[in-house]
């Protein structure tokens, strides 16, 4: 297969029906001699912040001259950006070669009715690629949940928990306790667990699982993060022994994500040579495309893959870091989200609203979205199905000193970001 054929093959692998287990991906990885168990893995889960924490840790380790693989999802530009080594995405040639190698084994497993999904195949490619590179570390971001996520196939790891909130309730559970139990499934025996400051319900569940697995549990209090400055260019903060830490990611929550990364890095200093100044330099270099990302200053255009109530509350706070006259909001949402509360939050930010549809089988019909907005808002609303035309409308409506914000789903931001960058270039 060439690269395009490999991508098409992966995207056409459906999710198996019935109860989901890790048996199938484990069967595939066993054929490749369990590459995941040859790696030093930092395993990151949570509802929001996974990509940011993965970027902070990865960059800090690279600045200290360690070789690091990073696996994240979903992608924004193209599928290869989910698999990186030392900030370089896997090449089309390597991706196609590995996909072809894996496909041969997958098709043999198909004959035995052992069905491996597209995401499991992609995860397997990452593990095989990282193991063959003989990396010092692999930073693996969970796709969803944790317990039966495709990444959760290693014998040992350092489990890291970002902020846990209600999301994917139909799959993970309808309470913080149930969601934390699912995410806590990444904790292995005798691990060192690290956590963001969680709501009590989630924290107690993570501590309970840690105890069951004879693992230590470490978190921090919000008050330990002293934010010195926070604006549209990033944050400066103090955390424990780390002073004047600068990060380029926008929003107070990113200082807390960076503090979580610092806890993990400080733990690694027991066994690895990590210079605090180089750690700080790595944190400053961290990026997370599609998350409160400023694509242009004139006009001011920001995109954010906010996809649940917790992340919408985050963008609500982050927007206040910017200086603008009116806010032109571009928005759409998947149908399995908490529409009522999300719409109420996001409506309060906007002066004018442009709605469009997401290129996903889970999209919310634009007429329904418009109806839902009009029930809570008397602001000017434009419903435009075509995403390119919707972007053009936001540019047309934005006057001098106004801000354009596109948010609602990473699936939406994939397309919107591409359209905006093409227009700006």
Coordinates of C-alpha atoms in Angstrom, one line a residue:
X1 CA 0.0 0.0 0.0
X2 CA 1.1 3.6 -0.6
X3 CA 0.3 6.2 2.1
X4 CA -3.1 7.2 0.7
X5 CA -4.2 3.6 0.5
X6 CA -3.0 3.0 4.0
X7 CA -5.1 5.9 5.3
X8 CA -8.1 4.8 3.4
X9 CA -7.8 1.3 4.7
X10 CA -7.5 2.5 8.3
X11 CA -10.5 4.8 8.0
X12 CA -12.6 2.0 6.6
X13 CA -12.0 -0.3 9.6
X14 CA -15.2 -0.1 11.6
X15 CA -15.6 -0.4 15.4
X16 CA -16.6 -3.9 16.3
X17 CA -20.0 -4.5 17.7
X18 CA -20.7 -5.8 21.2
X19 CA -18.7 -5.4 24.4
X20 CA -15.3 -3.8 23.9
X21 CA -12.2 -5.6 25.2
X22 CA -8.5 -5.3 24.7
X23 CA -8.2 -9.0 23.5
X24 CA -8.0 -8.2 19.8
X25 CA -5.3 -5.5 19.9
X26 CA -3.3 -7.7 22.3
X27 CA -3.5 -10.5 19.8
X28 CA -2.1 -8.3 17.1
X29 CA 0.7 -6.8 19.3
X30 CA 1.6 -10.3 20.4
X31 CA 2.5 -11.2 16.8
X32 CA 4.9 -8.2 16.9
X33 CA 6.5 -9.4 20.2
X34 CA 4.6 -7.0 22.4
X35 CA 6.5 -3.7 21.5
X36 CA 4.6 -1.8 24.2
X37 CA 6.4 -3.7 26.9
X38 CA 9.8 -2.6 25.5
X39 CA 9.0 1.1 26.2
X40 CA 9.1 3.4 29.2
X41 CA 5.5 4.7 28.9
X42 CA 3.9 7.8 30.4
X43 CA 0.2 7.1 30.0
X44 CA -2.1 10.2 30.0
X45 CA -5.9 10.1 30.5
X46 CA -8.6 12.6 31.6
X47 CA -11.5 14.5 30.1
X48 CA -9.6 17.7 29.1
X49 CA -6.0 18.7 29.0
X50 CA -4.4 15.4 27.7
X51 CA -2.9 16.9 24.6
X52 CA -1.4 19.8 26.5
X53 CA 0.1 17.7 29.3
X54 CA 1.5 15.3 26.7
X55 CA 3.1 18.2 24.9
X56 CA 4.6 19.7 28.1
X57 CA 6.1 16.4 29.2
X58 CA 7.4 15.5 25.7
X59 CA 9.0 18.9 25.1
X60 CA 10.7 18.9 28.5
X61 CA 12.2 15.5 27.9
X62 CA 13.4 16.4 24.4
X63 CA 15.1 19.6 25.7
X64 CA 17.0 17.3 28.1
X65 CA 18.3 15.3 25.1
X66 CA 16.0 12.2 25.6
X67 CA 14.4 10.6 22.5
X68 CA 10.6 10.7 22.9
X69 CA 7.7 9.3 21.0
X70 CA 4.3 11.0 21.4
X71 CA 0.9 9.4 20.4
X72 CA -2.1 11.7 20.5
X73 CA -5.6 11.8 19.0
X74 CA -7.6 13.0 17.2
X75 CA -5.5 14.6 14.6
X76 CA -6.1 18.2 13.3
X77 CA -4.2 18.3 10.0
X78 CA -3.5 14.7 8.9
X79 CA -3.4 11.3 10.6
X80 CA 0.4 11.2 10.7
X81 CA 0.5 14.0 13.4
X82 CA -0.8 11.4 15.9
X83 CA 2.6 9.7 15.8
X84 CA 5.6 11.8 16.5
X85 CA 9.3 11.1 17.5
X86 CA 11.3 14.1 18.8
X87 CA 8.7 16.6 17.4
X88 CA 8.8 15.0 13.9
X89 CA 5.7 13.3 12.6
X90 CA 6.1 9.9 11.1
X91 CA 6.9 10.0 7.4
X92 CA 4.4 8.9 4.7
X93 CA 6.9 6.2 3.7
X94 CA 7.2 4.8 7.2
X95 CA 3.5 5.0 7.9
X96 CA 2.6 3.2 4.7
X97 CA 5.4 0.6 5.3
X98 CA 4.2 -0.2 8.8
X99 CA 0.5 -0.1 7.8
X100 CA 1.2 -2.7 5.1
X101 CA 3.1 -4.9 7.5
X102 CA 0.3 -4.7 10.1
X103 CA -2.4 -5.2 7.5
X104 CA -1.0 -8.6 6.5
X105 CA -1.4 -9.8 10.2
X106 CA -4.8 -8.1 10.7
X107 CA -6.2 -9.9 7.7
X108 CA -5.0 -13.2 9.1
X109 CA -6.7 -12.3 12.4
X110 CA -9.9 -11.4 10.5
X111 CA -10.1 -15.0 9.2
X112 CA -10.1 -16.1 12.9
X113 CA -12.9 -13.6 13.6
X114 CA -10.5 -11.5 15.7
X115 CA -11.4 -8.0 14.5
X116 CA -9.0 -5.1 15.1
X117 CA -10.5 -1.6 14.7
X118 CA -8.9 1.3 12.9
X119 CA -7.9 3.0 16.1
X120 CA -6.4 -0.2 17.5
X121 CA -4.3 -0.6 14.3
X122 CA -3.1 3.0 14.5
X123 CA -2.2 2.5 18.2
X124 CA -0.3 -0.7 17.3
X125 CA 1.6 1.1 14.5
X126 CA 2.7 3.8 17.1
X127 CA 3.9 1.1 19.5
X128 CA 5.8 -0.8 16.8
X129 CA 7.3 2.4 15.4
X130 CA 8.4 3.7 18.9
X131 CA 9.9 0.3 19.9
X132 CA 11.9 0.0 16.7
X133 CA 13.3 3.5 17.3
X134 CA 14.6 2.4 20.7
X135 CA 13.3 5.5 22.4
X136 CA 13.9 6.6 25.9
X137 CA 10.2 7.4 26.5
X138 CA 6.8 7.0 24.9
X139 CA 4.1 9.5 25.9
X140 CA 0.8 7.9 25.1
X141 CA -2.5 9.8 25.2
X142 CA -5.7 7.7 25.8
X143 CA -8.3 8.0 23.1
X144 CA -11.3 7.6 25.4
X145 CA -11.8 6.5 28.9
X146 CA -8.8 4.3 29.8
X147 CA -9.7 0.8 31.0
X148 CA -10.5 -0.6 27.5
X149 CA -8.8 2.1 25.5
X150 CA -6.5 0.7 22.8
X151 CA -3.4 2.3 24.4
X152 CA -3.9 0.4 27.7
X153 CA -2.1 -2.8 26.7
X154 CA 1.3 -2.3 28.5
X155 CA 2.5 -4.2 31.6
X156 CA 3.9 -1.0 33.2
X157 CA 3.5 2.7 32.9
X158 CA 3.4 6.0 34.7
X159 CA -0.3 6.9 34.9
X160 CA -1.2 10.6 34.6
X161 CA -4.7 11.9 35.2
X162 CA -5.7 15.3 33.7
X163 CA -9.0 17.0 34.8
X164 CA -11.9 14.5 35.0
X165 CA -15.3 15.9 34.1
X166 CA -18.6 14.5 32.7
X167 CA -18.3 13.6 29.1
X168 CA -19.1 10.5 26.9
X169 CA -21.6 9.7 29.8
X170 CA -23.4 7.1 27.6
X171 CA -20.1 5.1 27.3
X172 CA -18.1 5.9 30.4
X173 CA -20.8 6.4 33.0
X174 CA -23.2 9.2 34.3
X175 CA -21.2 10.2 37.4
X176 CA -17.7 11.4 38.1
X177 CA -17.1 8.3 40.2
X178 CA -18.0 6.0 37.3
X179 CA -15.9 8.0 34.8
X180 CA -13.0 8.0 37.2
X181 CA -13.3 4.3 37.6
X182 CA -13.1 3.8 33.8
X183 CA -10.2 6.2 33.5
X184 CA -8.5 4.6 36.5
X185 CA -8.3 1.4 34.6
X186 CA -4.9 2.5 33.3
X187 CA -3.3 2.1 36.8
X188 CA -1.1 -0.9 36.9
X189 CA 0.3 -2.7 40.0
X190 CA 3.0 -0.9 41.9
X191 CA 2.7 2.3 39.8
X192 CA 3.3 6.0 40.8
X193 CA 0.0 7.8 40.0
X194 CA -0.1 11.5 39.2
X195 CA -3.2 13.6 39.2
X196 CA -4.6 17.1 38.4
X197 CA -6.6 18.6 41.3
X198 CA -9.9 16.6 40.9
X199 CA -13.4 17.0 42.3
X200 CA -13.6 15.0 45.5
X201 CA -15.7 12.2 44.0
X202 CA -13.1 11.6 41.2
X203 CA -10.1 11.9 43.5
X204 CA -11.4 9.4 46.0
X205 CA -12.1 6.9 43.3
X206 CA -8.5 7.3 41.9
X207 CA -7.0 7.0 45.3
X208 CA -9.1 3.8 45.9
X209 CA -7.9 2.2 42.7
X210 CA -4.3 3.2 43.5
X211 CA -4.6 1.5 46.8
X212 CA -6.1 -1.6 45.2
X213 CA -3.1 -1.7 42.8
X214 CA -0.5 -1.1 45.6
X215 CA 0.3 2.2 43.9
X216 CA 1.2 5.6 45.3
X217 CA -1.0 8.6 44.5
X218 CA 0.2 12.2 44.1
X219 CA -1.7 15.3 43.3
X220 CA -1.4 19.0 44.2
X221 CA -3.6 21.7 45.5
X222 CA -4.8 24.5 43.2
X223 CA -3.3 27.0 45.6
X224 CA 0.2 25.6 44.9
X225 CA 0.0 27.2 41.5
X226 CA 0.8 30.9 41.8
X227 CA -0.1 32.6 38.5
X228 CA 2.0 35.7 38.1
X229 CA 0.5 36.7 34.7
X230 CA -2.0 35.3 32.3
X231 CA -2.9 36.9 29.0
X232 CA -3.4 36.2 25.3
X233 CA 0.2 35.2 24.9
X234 CA 0.3 32.5 27.6
X235 CA 1.1 32.3 31.4
X236 CA 3.9 32.9 33.9
X237 CA 3.6 31.0 37.2
X238 CA 5.3 29.5 40.2
X239 CA 4.9 25.9 41.3
X240 CA 6.7 24.5 44.3
X241 CA 10.5 24.8 43.5
X242 CA 9.9 26.0 40.0
X243 CA 9.8 29.8 39.7
X244 CA 8.8 32.1 36.8
X245 CA 7.7 29.2 34.6
X246 CA 6.5 30.5 31.2
X247 CA 4.2 28.7 28.9
X248 CA 2.7 29.7 25.5
X249 CA -0.6 27.9 25.9
X250 CA -3.5 30.3 26.8
X251 CA -5.7 30.1 29.8
X252 CA -5.2 29.7 33.6
X253 CA -6.0 25.9 33.3
X254 CA -2.9 25.5 31.2
X255 CA -0.8 26.6 34.2
X256 CA -2.4 23.7 36.2
X257 CA -1.8 21.3 33.3
X258 CA 1.9 22.4 33.3
X259 CA 2.1 21.9 37.0
X260 CA 0.8 18.3 36.6
X261 CA 3.6 17.8 34.0
X262 CA 6.1 19.2 36.4
X263 CA 5.1 16.7 39.1
X264 CA 5.8 13.8 36.6
X265 CA 9.1 15.3 35.5
X266 CA 10.2 15.9 39.0
X267 CA 9.5 12.2 39.8
X268 CA 11.6 11.2 36.7
X269 CA 14.5 13.3 38.0
X270 CA 15.1 10.5 40.6
X271 CA 16.3 8.2 37.9
X272 CA 17.0 10.5 34.9
X273 CA 19.2 13.5 34.4
X274 CA 16.8 16.4 34.0
X275 CA 17.9 20.0 34.3
X276 CA 15.2 22.3 35.8
X277 CA 16.1 25.1 33.4
X278 CA 15.8 22.8 30.4
X279 CA 12.5 21.5 31.8
X280 CA 11.2 25.1 31.9
X281 CA 12.5 25.7 28.3
X282 CA 10.6 22.6 27.2
X283 CA 7.4 23.7 28.8
X284 CA 7.7 27.1 27.0
X285 CA 8.1 25.3 23.7
X286 CA 5.0 23.2 24.1
X287 CA 2.2 23.6 21.6
X288 CA -1.3 22.1 21.2
X289 CA -2.8 23.0 17.9
X290 CA -6.5 23.5 17.7
X291 CA -6.8 24.4 21.5
X292 CA -7.2 28.1 22.1
X293 CA -4.9 28.6 19.1
X294 CA -4.5 32.1 17.7
X295 CA -4.3 31.8 13.9
X296 CA -4.2 35.6 13.2
X297 CA -3.8 38.8 15.2
X298 CA -5.2 41.1 12.5
X299 CA -8.0 40.1 12.2
X300 CA -8.0 38.3 15.6
X301 CA -9.0 34.7 14.9
X302 CA -8.9 32.0 17.5
X303 CA -9.9 28.3 17.1
X304 CA -10.6 25.9 20.0
X305 CA -11.7 22.3 20.0
X306 CA -14.0 22.7 23.0
X307 CA -16.3 19.7 22.8
X308 CA -17.9 19.4 26.3
X309 CA -19.2 21.6 29.1
X310 CA -15.9 21.5 31.0
X311 CA -13.9 22.7 28.0
X312 CA -16.5 25.3 27.0
X313 CA -16.1 26.7 30.5
X314 CA -12.4 26.8 29.9
X315 CA -12.7 28.7 26.6
X316 CA -15.2 31.1 28.4
X317 CA -12.3 32.0 30.8
X318 CA -9.6 32.0 28.1
X319 CA -11.5 34.4 25.8
X320 CA -11.3 37.0 28.6
X321 CA -7.5 37.1 28.2
X322 CA -8.0 38.7 24.8
X323 CA -8.8 42.4 24.0
X324 CA -11.5 42.9 21.5
X325 CA -14.7 44.9 20.7
X326 CA -17.2 42.3 19.6
X327 CA -17.0 38.6 19.5
X328 CA -18.1 36.8 16.3
X329 CA -18.8 33.2 17.2
X330 CA -18.5 30.3 14.7
X331 CA -20.0 27.1 16.2
X332 CA -21.2 23.6 15.8
X333 CA -21.6 20.6 18.0
X334 CA -21.9 16.8 17.9
X335 CA -25.3 15.4 18.7
X336 CA -24.2 13.3 21.7
X337 CA -23.1 16.4 23.7
X338 CA -24.8 18.3 26.6
X339 CA -26.5 20.8 24.2
X340 CA -28.5 22.8 26.7
X341 CA -25.7 23.8 29.1
X342 CA -23.1 24.2 26.4
X343 CA -25.3 26.5 24.3
X344 CA -26.1 28.6 27.4
X345 CA -22.4 29.0 28.2
X346 CA -21.2 29.8 24.7
X347 CA -24.1 32.1 23.8
X348 CA -23.1 34.5 26.6
X349 CA -19.7 35.1 24.9
X350 CA -21.1 36.0 21.5
X351 CA -22.3 39.2 19.9
X352 CA -23.1 37.4 16.6
X353 CA -23.4 33.7 16.0
X354 CA -22.6 31.7 12.8
X355 CA -23.7 28.0 12.8
X356 CA -22.5 25.3 10.5
X357 CA -22.5 21.5 10.2
X358 CA -19.7 19.1 11.2
X359 CA -18.3 16.6 8.7
X360 CA -19.2 13.6 11.0
X361 CA -22.0 11.1 11.1
X362 CA -22.6 12.4 14.6
X363 CA -23.3 16.0 13.5
X364 CA -26.2 18.0 14.9
X365 CA -28.6 19.1 12.2
X366 CA -28.1 22.9 11.6
X367 CA -31.8 23.6 11.7
X368 CA -32.1 22.0 15.1
X369 CA -29.0 23.8 16.4
X370 CA -30.5 27.1 15.2
X371 CA -33.8 26.4 16.9
X372 CA -32.0 25.5 20.2
X373 CA -30.0 28.8 20.1
X374 CA -33.1 30.9 19.3
X375 CA -34.9 29.4 22.3
X376 CA -32.2 31.0 24.6
X377 CA -30.9 33.9 22.6
X378 CA -32.2 37.0 20.7
X379 CA -28.8 37.6 19.1
X380 CA -28.3 37.7 15.4
X381 CA -27.8 34.1 14.2
X382 CA -26.7 32.9 10.7
X383 CA -27.1 29.2 9.8
X384 CA -24.7 28.3 6.9
X385 CA -24.2 24.5 6.1
X386 CA -21.2 25.0 3.9
X387 CA -18.2 25.4 6.2
X388 CA -16.2 27.6 3.8
X389 CA -19.1 30.0 3.4
X390 CA -19.6 30.1 7.1
X391 CA -15.9 31.1 7.6
X392 CA -16.3 33.8 5.0
X393 CA -19.4 35.1 6.9
X394 CA -17.4 35.4 10.1
X395 CA -14.7 37.4 8.3
X396 CA -17.4 39.6 6.7
X397 CA -19.1 40.3 10.0
X398 CA -15.9 41.1 12.0
X399 CA -15.1 44.8 12.1
X400 CA -11.8 46.4 13.2
X401 CA -10.9 45.3 16.7
X402 CA -13.4 42.4 16.7
X403 CA -12.5 38.8 17.5
X404 CA -13.6 35.7 15.6
X405 CA -13.8 32.5 17.7
X406 CA -14.5 29.1 16.2
X407 CA -15.3 26.3 18.6
X408 CA -17.5 23.4 19.4
X409 CA -15.7 20.2 18.3
X410 CA -12.2 19.1 17.2
X411 CA -13.9 17.5 14.2
X412 CA -15.2 21.0 13.2
X413 CA -11.9 22.7 14.0
X414 CA -10.0 20.3 11.6
X415 CA -11.9 21.8 8.7
X416 CA -12.3 25.4 9.9
X417 CA -8.6 25.7 10.7
X418 CA -7.6 24.5 7.2
X419 CA -10.0 26.9 5.5
X420 CA -8.8 29.9 7.6
X421 CA -5.1 29.1 7.0
X422 CA -5.7 28.8 3.3
X423 CA -7.4 32.2 3.3
X424 CA -4.7 33.8 5.4
X425 CA -1.9 32.5 3.1

